[in-house]
Short mmCIF file of C-alpha atoms and ligand atoms in Angstrom, two decimals:
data_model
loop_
_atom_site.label_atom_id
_atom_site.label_comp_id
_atom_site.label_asym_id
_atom_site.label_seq_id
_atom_site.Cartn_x
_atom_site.Cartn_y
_atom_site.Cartn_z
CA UNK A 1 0.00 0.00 0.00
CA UNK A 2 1.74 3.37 -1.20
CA UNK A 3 -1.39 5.27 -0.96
CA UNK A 4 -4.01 5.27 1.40
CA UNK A 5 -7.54 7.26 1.37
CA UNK A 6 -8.80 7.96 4.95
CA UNK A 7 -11.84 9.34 5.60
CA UNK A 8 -12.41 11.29 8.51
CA UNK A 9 -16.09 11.31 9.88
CA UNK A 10 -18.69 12.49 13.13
CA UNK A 11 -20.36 15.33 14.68
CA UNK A 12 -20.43 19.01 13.63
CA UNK A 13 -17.97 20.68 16.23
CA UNK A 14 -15.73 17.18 16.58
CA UNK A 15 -13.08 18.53 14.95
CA UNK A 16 -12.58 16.62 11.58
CA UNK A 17 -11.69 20.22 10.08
CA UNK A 18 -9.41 20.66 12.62
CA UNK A 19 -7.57 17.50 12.97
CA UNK A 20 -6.69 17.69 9.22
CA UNK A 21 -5.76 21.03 9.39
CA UNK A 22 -3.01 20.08 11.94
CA UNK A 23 -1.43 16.96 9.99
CA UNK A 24 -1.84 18.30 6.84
CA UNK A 25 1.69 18.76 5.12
CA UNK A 26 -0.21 20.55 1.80
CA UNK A 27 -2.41 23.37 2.72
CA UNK A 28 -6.03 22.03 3.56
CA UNK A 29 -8.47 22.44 1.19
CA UNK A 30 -12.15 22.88 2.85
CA UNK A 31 -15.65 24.32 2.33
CA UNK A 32 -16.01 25.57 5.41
CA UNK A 33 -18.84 28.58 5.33
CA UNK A 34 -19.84 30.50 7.94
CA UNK A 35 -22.91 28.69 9.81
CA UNK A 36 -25.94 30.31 9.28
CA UNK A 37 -27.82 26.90 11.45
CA UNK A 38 -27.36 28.11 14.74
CA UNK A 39 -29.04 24.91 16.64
CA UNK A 40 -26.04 22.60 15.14
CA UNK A 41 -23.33 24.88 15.02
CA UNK A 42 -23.78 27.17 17.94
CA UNK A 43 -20.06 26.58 19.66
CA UNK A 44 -18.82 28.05 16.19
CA UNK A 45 -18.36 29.82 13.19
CA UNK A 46 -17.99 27.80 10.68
CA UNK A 47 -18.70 24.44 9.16
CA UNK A 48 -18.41 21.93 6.52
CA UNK A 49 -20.88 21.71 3.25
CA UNK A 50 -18.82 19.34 0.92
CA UNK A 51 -15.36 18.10 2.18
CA UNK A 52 -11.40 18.82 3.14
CA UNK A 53 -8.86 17.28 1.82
CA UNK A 54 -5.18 17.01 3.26
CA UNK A 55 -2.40 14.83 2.61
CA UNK A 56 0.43 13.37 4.52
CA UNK A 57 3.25 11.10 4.02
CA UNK A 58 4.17 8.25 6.75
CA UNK A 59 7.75 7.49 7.65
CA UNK A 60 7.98 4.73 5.74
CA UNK A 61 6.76 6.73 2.77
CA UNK A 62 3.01 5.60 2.65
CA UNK A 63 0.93 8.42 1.56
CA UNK A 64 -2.01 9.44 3.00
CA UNK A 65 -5.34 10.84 1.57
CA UNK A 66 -6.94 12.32 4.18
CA UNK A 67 -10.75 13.72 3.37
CA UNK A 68 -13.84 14.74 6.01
CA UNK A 69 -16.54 14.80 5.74
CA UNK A 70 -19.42 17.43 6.61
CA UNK A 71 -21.05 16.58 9.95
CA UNK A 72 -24.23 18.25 9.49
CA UNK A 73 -26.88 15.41 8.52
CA UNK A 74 -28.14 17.68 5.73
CA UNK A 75 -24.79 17.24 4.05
CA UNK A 76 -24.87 13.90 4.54
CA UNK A 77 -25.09 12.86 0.53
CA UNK A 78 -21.35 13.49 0.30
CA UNK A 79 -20.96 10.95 3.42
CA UNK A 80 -21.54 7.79 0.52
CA UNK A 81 -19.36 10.23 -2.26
CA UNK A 82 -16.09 10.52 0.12
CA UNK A 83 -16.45 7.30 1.47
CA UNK A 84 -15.90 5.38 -1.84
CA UNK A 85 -12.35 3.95 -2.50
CA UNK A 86 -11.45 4.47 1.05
CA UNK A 87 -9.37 2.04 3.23
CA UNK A 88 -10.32 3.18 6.95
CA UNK A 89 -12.60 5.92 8.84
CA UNK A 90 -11.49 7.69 11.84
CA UNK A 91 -14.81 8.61 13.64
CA UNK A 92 -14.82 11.65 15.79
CA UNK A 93 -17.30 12.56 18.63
CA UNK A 94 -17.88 15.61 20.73
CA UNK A 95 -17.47 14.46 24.42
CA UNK A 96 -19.12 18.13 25.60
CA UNK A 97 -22.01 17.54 22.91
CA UNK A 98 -25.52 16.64 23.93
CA UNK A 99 -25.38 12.98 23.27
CA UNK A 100 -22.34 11.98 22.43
CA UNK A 101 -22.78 8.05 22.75
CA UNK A 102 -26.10 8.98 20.46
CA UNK A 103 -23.64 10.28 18.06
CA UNK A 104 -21.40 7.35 17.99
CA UNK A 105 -23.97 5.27 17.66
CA UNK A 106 -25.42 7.41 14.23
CA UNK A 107 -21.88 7.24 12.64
CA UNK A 108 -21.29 3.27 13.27
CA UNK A 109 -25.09 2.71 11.80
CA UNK A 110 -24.32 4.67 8.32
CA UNK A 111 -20.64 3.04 8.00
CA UNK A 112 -21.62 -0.19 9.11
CA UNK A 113 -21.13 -1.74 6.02
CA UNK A 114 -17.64 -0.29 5.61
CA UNK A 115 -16.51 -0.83 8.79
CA UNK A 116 -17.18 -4.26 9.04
CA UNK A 117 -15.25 -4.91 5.73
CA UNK A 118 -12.33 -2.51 6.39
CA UNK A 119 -11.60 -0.98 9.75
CA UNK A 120 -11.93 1.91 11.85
CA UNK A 121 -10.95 3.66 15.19
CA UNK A 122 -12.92 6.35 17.56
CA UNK A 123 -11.45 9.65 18.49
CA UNK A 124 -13.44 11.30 21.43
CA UNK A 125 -12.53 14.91 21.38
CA UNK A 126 -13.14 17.75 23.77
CA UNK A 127 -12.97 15.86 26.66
CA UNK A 128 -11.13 18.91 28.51
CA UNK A 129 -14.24 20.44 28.30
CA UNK A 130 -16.48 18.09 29.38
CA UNK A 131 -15.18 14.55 30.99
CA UNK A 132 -18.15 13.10 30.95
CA UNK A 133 -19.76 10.07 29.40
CA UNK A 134 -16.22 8.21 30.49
CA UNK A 135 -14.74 6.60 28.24
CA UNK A 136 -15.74 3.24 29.64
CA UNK A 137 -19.31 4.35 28.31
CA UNK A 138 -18.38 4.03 24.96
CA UNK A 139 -16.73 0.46 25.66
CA UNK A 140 -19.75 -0.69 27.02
CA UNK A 141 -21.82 0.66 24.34
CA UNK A 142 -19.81 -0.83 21.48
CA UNK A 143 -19.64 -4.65 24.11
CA UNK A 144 -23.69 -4.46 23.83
CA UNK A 145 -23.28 -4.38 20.26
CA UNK A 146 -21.14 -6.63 19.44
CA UNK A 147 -18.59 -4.21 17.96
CA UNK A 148 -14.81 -4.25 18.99
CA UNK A 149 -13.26 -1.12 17.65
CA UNK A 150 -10.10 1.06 19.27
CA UNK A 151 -11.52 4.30 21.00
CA UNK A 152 -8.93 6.83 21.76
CA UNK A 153 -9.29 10.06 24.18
CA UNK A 154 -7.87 12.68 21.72
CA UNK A 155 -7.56 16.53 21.22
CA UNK A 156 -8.35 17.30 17.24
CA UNK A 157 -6.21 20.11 17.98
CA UNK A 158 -3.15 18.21 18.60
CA UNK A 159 -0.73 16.91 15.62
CA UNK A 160 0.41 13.81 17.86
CA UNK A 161 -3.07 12.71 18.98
CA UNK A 162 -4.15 12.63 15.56
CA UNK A 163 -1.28 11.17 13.97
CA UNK A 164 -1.36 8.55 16.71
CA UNK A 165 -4.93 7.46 15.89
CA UNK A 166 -4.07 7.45 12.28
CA UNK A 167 -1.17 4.97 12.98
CA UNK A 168 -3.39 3.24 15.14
CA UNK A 169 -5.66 3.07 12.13
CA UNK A 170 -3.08 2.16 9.97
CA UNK A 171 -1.64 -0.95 11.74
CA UNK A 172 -5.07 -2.55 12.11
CA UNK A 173 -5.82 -2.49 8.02
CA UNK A 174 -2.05 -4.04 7.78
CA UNK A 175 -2.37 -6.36 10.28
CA UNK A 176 -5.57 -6.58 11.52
N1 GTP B 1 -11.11 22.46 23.96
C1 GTP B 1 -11.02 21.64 22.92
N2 GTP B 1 -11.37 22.08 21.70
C2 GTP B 1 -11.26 21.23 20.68
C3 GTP B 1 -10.83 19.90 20.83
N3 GTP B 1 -10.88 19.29 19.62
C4 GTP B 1 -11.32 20.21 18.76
N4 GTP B 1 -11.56 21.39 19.38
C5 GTP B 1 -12.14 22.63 18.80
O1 GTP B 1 -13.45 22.26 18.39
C6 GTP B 1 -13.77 22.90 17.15
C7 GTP B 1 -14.01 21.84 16.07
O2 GTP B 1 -14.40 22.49 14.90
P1 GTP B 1 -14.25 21.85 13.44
O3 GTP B 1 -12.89 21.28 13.26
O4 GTP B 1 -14.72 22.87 12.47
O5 GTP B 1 -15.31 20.66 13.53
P2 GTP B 1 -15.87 19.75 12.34
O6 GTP B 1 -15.94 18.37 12.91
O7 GTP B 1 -15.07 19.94 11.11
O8 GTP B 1 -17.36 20.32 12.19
P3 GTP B 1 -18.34 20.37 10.88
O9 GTP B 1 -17.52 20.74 9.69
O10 GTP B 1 -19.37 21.40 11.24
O11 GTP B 1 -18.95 19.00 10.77
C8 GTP B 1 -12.60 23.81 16.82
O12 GTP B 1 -12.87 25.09 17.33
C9 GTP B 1 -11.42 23.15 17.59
O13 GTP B 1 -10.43 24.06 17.93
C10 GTP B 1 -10.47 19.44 22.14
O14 GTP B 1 -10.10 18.29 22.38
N5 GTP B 1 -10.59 20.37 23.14
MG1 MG B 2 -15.57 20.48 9.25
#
């Protein structure tokens, strides 16, 4: 594998944007508009319509494709468009949003079929601002399901969180 197409996926406000923004070695290219839907995108200015792209090259030279999707489910036509051709989803949800387990739960049900042919890990952001559900929630959610997938605290902010879960990602489609 010399390239790889990741797709990054979850909540408006759980920083898909922002994590490829911060790994990105080409400058991001995004559709980010200001929101004008207040109710989903209250905690800021701007989100998603279409996609961002990024790339980034491994170590060992494996380059990365790295697109997100819009979180807003009135975008979500481009979810099946950026999904195709892709070889693992990072999913990332909003510890300080209203139902964050809720939210997990929507993203595994519309990649279902894609995550139980490829792979896929779980980045729970913002967890600074709000600690709660634990992460052991999530665990238990994904044991009553049936589903055994990596979940990883992480700040979509931070380079080494996100390149961590994307090496995380990485080693389960090689070896997994
Ligand atoms: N405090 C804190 N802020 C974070 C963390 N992760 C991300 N953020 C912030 O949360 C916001 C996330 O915004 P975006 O990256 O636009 O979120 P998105 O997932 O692309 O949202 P949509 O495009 O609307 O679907 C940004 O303001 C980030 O700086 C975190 O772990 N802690
Ligand atoms: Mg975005």
């Amino acid at each position: 594998m010399s390239e790889i197409k990741l797709v990054f996926t979850g909540s408006s406000g759980a920083g898909k944007t922002t994590a490829i923004t911060a790994i990105s070695e080409i400058p991001v290219i995004n559709t980010d508009v200001r929101a004008t839907d207040l109710t989903t995108t209250q905690r800021k200015s701007k989100t998603t319509v279409a996609m961002d792209y990024g790339e980034l090259t491994l170590e060992d030279g494996q380059k990365l494709r790295l697109y997100g999707t819009p979180g807003q489910q009135r975008f979500d036509y481009m979810w099946k468009i950026l999904i195709k051709g892709a070889l693992g989803l990072i999913i990332l949800v909003d510890n300080s949003g209203p139902d964050p387990i809720g939210d997990l739960a929507r993203y595994i049900d519309n990649f279902r079929g894609f995550i139980a042919d490829t792979g896929a890990v779980i980045g729970i952001s913002r967890m600074d601002i709000s600690p709660e559900p634990a992460l052991q929630r999530y665990y238990d959610y994904l044991n009553e399901r049936g589903i055994q997938l990596p979940i990883f605290p992480v700040d979509a902010r931070s380079r080494d969180n996100i390149v961590m879960l994307i090496h995380a990602l990485v080693a389960m489609l090689e070896y997994g």
